[in-house]
Coordinates of C-alpha atoms in Angstrom, one line a residue:
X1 CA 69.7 2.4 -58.5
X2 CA 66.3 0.7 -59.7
X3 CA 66.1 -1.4 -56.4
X4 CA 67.2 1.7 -54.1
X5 CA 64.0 3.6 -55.7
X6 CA 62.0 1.3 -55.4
X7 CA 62.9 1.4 -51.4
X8 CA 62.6 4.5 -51.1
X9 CA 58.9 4.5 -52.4
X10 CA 57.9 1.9 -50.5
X11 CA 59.0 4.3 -46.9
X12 CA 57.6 6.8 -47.9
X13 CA 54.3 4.5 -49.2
X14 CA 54.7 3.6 -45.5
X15 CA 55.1 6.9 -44.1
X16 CA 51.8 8.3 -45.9
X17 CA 49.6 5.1 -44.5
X18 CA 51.2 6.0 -41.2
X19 CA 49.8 9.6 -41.2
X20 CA 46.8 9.2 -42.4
X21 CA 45.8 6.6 -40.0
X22 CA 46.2 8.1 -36.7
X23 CA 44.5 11.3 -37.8
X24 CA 41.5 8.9 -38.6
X25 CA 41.7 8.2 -34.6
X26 CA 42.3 11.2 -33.2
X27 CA 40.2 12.9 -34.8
X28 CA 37.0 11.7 -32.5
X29 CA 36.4 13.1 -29.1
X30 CA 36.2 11.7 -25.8
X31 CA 32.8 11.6 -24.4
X32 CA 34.0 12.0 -20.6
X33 CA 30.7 13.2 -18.8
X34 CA 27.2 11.6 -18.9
X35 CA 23.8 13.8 -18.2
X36 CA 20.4 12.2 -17.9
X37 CA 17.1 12.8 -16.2
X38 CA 14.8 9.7 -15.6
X39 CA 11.1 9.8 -15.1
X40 CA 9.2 6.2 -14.5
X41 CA 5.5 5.8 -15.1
X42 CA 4.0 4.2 -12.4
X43 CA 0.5 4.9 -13.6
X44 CA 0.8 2.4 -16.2
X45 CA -0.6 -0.4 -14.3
X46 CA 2.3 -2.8 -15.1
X47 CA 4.4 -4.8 -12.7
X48 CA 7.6 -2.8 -13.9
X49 CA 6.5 1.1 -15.0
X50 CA 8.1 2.0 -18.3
X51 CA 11.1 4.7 -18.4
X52 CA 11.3 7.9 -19.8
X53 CA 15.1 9.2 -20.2
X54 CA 16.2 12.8 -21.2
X55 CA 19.4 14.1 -21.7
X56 CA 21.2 17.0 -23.2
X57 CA 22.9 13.8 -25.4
X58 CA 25.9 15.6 -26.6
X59 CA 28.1 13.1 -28.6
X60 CA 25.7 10.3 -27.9
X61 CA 22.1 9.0 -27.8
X62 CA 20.0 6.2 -25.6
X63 CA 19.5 3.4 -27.2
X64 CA 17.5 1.1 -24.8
X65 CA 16.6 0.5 -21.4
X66 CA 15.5 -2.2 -18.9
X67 CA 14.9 -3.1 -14.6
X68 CA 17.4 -5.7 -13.3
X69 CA 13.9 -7.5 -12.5
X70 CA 15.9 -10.4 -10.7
X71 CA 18.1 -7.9 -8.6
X72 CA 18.3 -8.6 -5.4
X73 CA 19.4 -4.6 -4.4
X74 CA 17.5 -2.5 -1.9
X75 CA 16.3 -0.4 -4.5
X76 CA 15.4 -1.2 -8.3
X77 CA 18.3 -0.7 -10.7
X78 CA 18.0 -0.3 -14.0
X79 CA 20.8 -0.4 -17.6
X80 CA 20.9 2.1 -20.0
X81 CA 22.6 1.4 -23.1
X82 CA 24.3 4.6 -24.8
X83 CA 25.5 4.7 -28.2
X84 CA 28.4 6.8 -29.2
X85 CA 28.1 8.2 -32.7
X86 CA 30.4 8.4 -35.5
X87 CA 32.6 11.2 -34.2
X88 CA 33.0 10.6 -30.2
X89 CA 34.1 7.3 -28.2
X90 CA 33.6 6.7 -24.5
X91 CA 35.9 7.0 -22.2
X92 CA 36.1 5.6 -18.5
X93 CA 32.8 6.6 -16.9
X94 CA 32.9 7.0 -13.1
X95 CA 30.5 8.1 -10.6
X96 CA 31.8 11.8 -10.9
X97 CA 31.6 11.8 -14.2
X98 CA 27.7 11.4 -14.6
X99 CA 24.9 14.1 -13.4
X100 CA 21.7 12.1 -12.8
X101 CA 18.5 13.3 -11.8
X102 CA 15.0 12.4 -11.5
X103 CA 13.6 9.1 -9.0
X104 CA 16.4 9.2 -7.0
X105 CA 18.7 7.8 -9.3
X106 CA 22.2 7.0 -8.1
X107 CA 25.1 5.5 -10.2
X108 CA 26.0 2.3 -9.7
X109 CA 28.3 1.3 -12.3
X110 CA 29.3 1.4 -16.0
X111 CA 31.0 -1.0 -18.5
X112 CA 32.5 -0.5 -22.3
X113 CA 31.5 -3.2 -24.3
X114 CA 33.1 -0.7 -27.1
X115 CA 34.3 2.6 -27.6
X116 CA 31.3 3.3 -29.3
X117 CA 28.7 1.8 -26.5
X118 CA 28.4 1.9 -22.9
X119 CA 25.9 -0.2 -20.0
X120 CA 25.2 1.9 -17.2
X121 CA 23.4 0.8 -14.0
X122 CA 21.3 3.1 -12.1
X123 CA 19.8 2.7 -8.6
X124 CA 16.4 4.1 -8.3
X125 CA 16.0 5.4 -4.5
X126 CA 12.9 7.2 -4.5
X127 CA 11.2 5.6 -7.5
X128 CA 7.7 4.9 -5.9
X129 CA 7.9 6.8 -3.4
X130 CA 4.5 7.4 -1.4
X131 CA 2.7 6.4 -4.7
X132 CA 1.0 3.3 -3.5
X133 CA -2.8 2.5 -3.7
X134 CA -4.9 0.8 -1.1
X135 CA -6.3 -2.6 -1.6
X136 CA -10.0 -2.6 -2.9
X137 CA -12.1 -5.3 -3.6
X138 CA -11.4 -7.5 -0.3
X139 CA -13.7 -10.5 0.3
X140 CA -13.9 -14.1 1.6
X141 CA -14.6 -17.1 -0.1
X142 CA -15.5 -20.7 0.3
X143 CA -12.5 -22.8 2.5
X144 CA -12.0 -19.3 4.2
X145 CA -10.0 -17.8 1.7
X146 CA -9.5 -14.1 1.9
X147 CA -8.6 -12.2 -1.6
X148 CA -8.6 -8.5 -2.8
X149 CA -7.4 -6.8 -6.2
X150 CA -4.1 -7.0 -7.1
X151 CA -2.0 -3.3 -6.7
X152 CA 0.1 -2.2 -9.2
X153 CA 3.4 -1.8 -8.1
X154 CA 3.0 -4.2 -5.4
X155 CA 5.9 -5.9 -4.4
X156 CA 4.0 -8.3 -1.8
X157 CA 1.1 -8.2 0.8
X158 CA 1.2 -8.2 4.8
X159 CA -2.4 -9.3 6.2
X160 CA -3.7 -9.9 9.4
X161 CA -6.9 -12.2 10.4
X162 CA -9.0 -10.7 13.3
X163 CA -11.3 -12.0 15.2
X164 CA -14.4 -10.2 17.3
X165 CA -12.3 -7.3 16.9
X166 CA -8.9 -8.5 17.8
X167 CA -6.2 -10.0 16.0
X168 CA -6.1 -13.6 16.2
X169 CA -1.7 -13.9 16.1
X170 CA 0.7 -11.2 17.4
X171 CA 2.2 -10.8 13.8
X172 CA 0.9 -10.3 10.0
X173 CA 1.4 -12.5 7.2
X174 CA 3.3 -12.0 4.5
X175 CA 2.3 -13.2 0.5
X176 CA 2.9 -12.4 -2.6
X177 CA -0.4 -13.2 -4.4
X178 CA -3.5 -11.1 -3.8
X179 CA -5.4 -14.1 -1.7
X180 CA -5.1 -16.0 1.6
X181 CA -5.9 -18.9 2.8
X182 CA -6.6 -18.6 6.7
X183 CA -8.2 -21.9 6.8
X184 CA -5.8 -23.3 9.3
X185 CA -6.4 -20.1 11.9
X186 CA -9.7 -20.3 12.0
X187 CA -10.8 -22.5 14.6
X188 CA -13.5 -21.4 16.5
X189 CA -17.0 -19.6 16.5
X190 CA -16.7 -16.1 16.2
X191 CA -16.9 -13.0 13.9
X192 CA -13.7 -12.8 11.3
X193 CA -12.6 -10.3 9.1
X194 CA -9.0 -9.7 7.5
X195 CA -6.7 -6.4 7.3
X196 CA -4.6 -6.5 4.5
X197 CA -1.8 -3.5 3.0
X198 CA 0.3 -3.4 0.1
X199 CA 4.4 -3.1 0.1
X200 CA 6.1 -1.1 -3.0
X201 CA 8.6 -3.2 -5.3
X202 CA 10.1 0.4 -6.0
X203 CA 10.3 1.5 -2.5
X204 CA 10.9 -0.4 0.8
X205 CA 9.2 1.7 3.2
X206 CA 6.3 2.9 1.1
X207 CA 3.5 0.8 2.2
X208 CA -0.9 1.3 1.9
X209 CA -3.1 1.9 4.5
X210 CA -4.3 -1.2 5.9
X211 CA -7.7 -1.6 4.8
X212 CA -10.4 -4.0 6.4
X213 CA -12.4 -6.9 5.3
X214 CA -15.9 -7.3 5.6
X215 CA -17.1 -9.8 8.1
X216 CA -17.3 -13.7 8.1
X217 CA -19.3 -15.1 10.5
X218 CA -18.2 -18.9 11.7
X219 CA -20.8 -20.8 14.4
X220 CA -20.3 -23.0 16.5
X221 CA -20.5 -25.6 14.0
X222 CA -17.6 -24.0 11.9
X223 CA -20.5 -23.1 9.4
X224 CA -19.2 -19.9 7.8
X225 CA -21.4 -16.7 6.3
X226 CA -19.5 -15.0 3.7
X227 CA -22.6 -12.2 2.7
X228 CA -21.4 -9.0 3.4
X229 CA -23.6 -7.6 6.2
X230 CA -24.8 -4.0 4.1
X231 CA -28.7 -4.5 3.8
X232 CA -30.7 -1.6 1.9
X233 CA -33.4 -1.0 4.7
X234 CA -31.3 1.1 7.4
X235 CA -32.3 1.7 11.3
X236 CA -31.5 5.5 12.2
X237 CA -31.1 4.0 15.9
X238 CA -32.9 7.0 18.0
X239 CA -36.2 7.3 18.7
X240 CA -37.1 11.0 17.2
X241 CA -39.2 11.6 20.5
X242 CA -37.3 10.6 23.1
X243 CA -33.9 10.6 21.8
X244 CA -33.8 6.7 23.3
X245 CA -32.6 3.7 21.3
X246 CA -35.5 2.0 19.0
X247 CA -35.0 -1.5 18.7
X248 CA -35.0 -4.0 15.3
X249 CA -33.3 -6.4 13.6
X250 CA -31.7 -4.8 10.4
X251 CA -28.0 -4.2 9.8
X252 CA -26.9 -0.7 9.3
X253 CA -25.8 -0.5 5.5
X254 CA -21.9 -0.4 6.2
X255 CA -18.8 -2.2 7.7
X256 CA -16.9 -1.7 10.4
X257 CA -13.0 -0.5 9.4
X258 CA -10.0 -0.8 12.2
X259 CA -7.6 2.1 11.8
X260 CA -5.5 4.2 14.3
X261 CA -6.3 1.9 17.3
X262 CA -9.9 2.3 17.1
X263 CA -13.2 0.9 15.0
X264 CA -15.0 3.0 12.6
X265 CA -18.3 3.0 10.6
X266 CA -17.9 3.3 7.1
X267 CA -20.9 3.9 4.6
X268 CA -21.8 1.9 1.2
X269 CA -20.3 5.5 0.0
X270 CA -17.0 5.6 1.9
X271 CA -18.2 7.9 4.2
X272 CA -17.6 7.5 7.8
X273 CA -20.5 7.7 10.9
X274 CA -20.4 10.2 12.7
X275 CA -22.7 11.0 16.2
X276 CA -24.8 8.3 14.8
X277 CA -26.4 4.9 16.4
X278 CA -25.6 1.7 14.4
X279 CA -27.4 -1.0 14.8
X280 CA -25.4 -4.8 13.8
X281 CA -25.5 -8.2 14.4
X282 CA -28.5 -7.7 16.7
X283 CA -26.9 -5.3 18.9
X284 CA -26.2 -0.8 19.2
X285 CA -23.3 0.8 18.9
X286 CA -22.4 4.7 18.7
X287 CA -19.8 5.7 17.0
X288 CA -18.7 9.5 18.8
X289 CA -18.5 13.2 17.4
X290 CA -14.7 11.8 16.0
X291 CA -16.1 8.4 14.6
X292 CA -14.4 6.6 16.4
X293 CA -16.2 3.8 18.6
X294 CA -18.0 4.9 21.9
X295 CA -16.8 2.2 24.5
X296 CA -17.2 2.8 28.5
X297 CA -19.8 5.3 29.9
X298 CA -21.1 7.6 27.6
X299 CA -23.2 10.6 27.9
X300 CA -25.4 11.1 24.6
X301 CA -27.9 13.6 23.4
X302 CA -30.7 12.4 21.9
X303 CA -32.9 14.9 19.2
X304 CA -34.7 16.2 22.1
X305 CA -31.7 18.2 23.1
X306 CA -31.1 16.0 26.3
X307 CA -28.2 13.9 27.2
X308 CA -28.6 10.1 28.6
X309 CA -25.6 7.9 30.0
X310 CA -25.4 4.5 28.2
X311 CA -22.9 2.0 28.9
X312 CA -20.7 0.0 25.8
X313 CA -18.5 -3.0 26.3
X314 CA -15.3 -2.6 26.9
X315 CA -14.5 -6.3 26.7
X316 CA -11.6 -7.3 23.9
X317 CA -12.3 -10.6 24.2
X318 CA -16.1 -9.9 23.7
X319 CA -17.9 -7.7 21.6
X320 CA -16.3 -4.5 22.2
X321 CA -18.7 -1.2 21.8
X322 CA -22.1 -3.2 22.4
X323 CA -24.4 -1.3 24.1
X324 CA -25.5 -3.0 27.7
X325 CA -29.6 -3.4 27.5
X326 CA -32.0 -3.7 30.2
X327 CA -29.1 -5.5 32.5
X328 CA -26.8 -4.7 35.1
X329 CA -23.5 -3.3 34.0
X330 CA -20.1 -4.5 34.7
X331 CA -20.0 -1.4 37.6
X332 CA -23.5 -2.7 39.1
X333 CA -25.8 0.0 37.5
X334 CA -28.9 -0.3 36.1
X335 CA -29.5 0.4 32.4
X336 CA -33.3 -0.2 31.1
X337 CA -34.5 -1.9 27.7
X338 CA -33.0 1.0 25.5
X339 CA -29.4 1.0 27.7
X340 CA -30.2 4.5 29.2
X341 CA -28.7 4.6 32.8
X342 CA -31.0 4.4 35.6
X343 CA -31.5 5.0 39.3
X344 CA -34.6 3.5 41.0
X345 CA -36.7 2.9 37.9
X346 CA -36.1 6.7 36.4
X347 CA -33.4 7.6 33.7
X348 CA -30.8 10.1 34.3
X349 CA -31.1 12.9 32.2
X350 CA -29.0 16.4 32.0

């Protein structure tokens, strides 16, 4: 009788550790659906923004997060880590199972490393999205070496090396660093400047506007002149009697900047010329009512209220936009020493 006691206690010692450990278990609940909102700060000025996460966070919090820097994906991804706490558990996360908003983010995938803690990888697809600054600060240096301030967010650099107005290969260049060395391209006298835009690391088809060098002037020689051509004494370019072209030898403070198929004055201020004369590199130029270049026959009015015809180069291969003076033009006309059109020694007028 003693030992058939002591068996019985010993089932039902069994049968009360039984019980009580499966109601431990189930007592926790599944966490089966996943809610967050993602919000990346690309202001920060750092090659990878940080990221701010939001969720309603019901049976679990967000314990860290980081960019798959080395992935070689499309878009960035990211992995949050989630932490269960002490009364839910993760079950199998699908796609279907998570609601995410907030940079495009998409779900990629997510892993168990325990009940209690889950990785899951996001694809940011519209992270960076039209959100990318222009280059700034271009210039040459000594051995022809063109540079500009880095971009943040900039996943690499396309730049092109012109020449006299035209590019000097049918295709830009592509570098990571914020510098180029076009030593081995230029090889011959002329006037050089560089175009340069930035690409997105977040976003493949968010790119800068492409934004133009100031110029570098190589002789004959190969001697190069890196001093950016923006003088403090300006010419106004016409004559306040005659409306005419005056002549001298001063640069017009500025550049010249290529955009939508045309050149354009800009100011020391950003501002851009407009109906003005500009006087560089010992030549005249006009730059029209829409800034852009006057090239061709042009009728102008001068601040007398009357209109003169002067002829610009249209040569690519030349110095495009140069006003003809005191020559005969390409079309065999006459244009006097301030490039007004003439017939038999008079300028035509209306």
């Amino acid at each position: 009788m003693r030992n058939g006691k002591k068996y019985c206690a010993v089932i039902a010692s069994s049968l009360l550790l039984a019980l009580l450990v499966p109601t431990t278990c189930f007592a926790r609940d599944k966490i089966e659906e996943i809610s967050l909102n993602f919000s990346a700060d690309l202001d920060a000025g750092t090659e990878w923004p940080s990221m701010e996460i939001s969720g309603d966070e019901e049976g679990y919090s967000i314990d860290d997060f980081y960019f798959q820097t080395d992935s070689s994906d499309k878009y960035p991804q990211g992995v949050v880590t989630l932490l269960a706490d002490d009364e839910h558990y993760f079950g199998t996360i699908k796609s279907a199972d998570c609601e995410l908003e907030g940079e495009g983010a998409r779900f990629v995938k997510a892993v168990k490393k325990t009940g209690s803690q889950l990785h899951l990888t996001v694809s940011f697809h519209e992270m960076g999205e039209d959100s990318l600054e222009d280059p700034a600060g271009l210039s040459w240096s000594q051995g022809n070496i063109a540079s500009w301030t880095p971009v943040p967010g900039a996943k690499h650099y396309e730049v092109r090396l012109m020449r006299d107005g035209k590019s000097v290969s049918a295709q830009s260049v592509e570098t990571a660093e914020n510098s180029y060395d076009f030593s081995s391209m230029i090889n011959q006298a002329g006037n050089y400047s560089f175009r340069v835009r930035a690409v997105s690391r977040y976003h493949p088809s968010t790119v800068s506007q492409w934004i133009d060098s100031p110029i570098c002037l190589i002789d004959e020689t190969g001697t190069a002149n890196y001093e950016t051509l923006q003088p403090t004494d300006a010419q106004s370019g016409v004559n306040s009697q005659s409306g005419e072209t005056s002549h001298g030898d001063t640069n017009t403070p500025g550049r010249w900047v290529w955009e939508q198929d045309s050149w354009y004055w800009e100011y020391p201020d950003g501002s851009c010329a407009i109906s003005q004369w500009i006087f560089y590199d010992n030549g005249w130029y006009y730059l029209n009512a829409d800034s852009r270049m006057a090239s061709g026959w042009n009728w102008i009015a001068g601040s007398d209220g009357i209109s003169r015809c002067y002829c610009f180069s249209e040569d690519p291969l030349g110095t495009v936009g140069k006003l003809y003076t005191n020559t005969v033009t390409p079309d065999g006309s006459l244009v006097n020493s301030d490039g007004a059109w003439t017939v038999n020694g008079i300028v035509q007028t209306r």
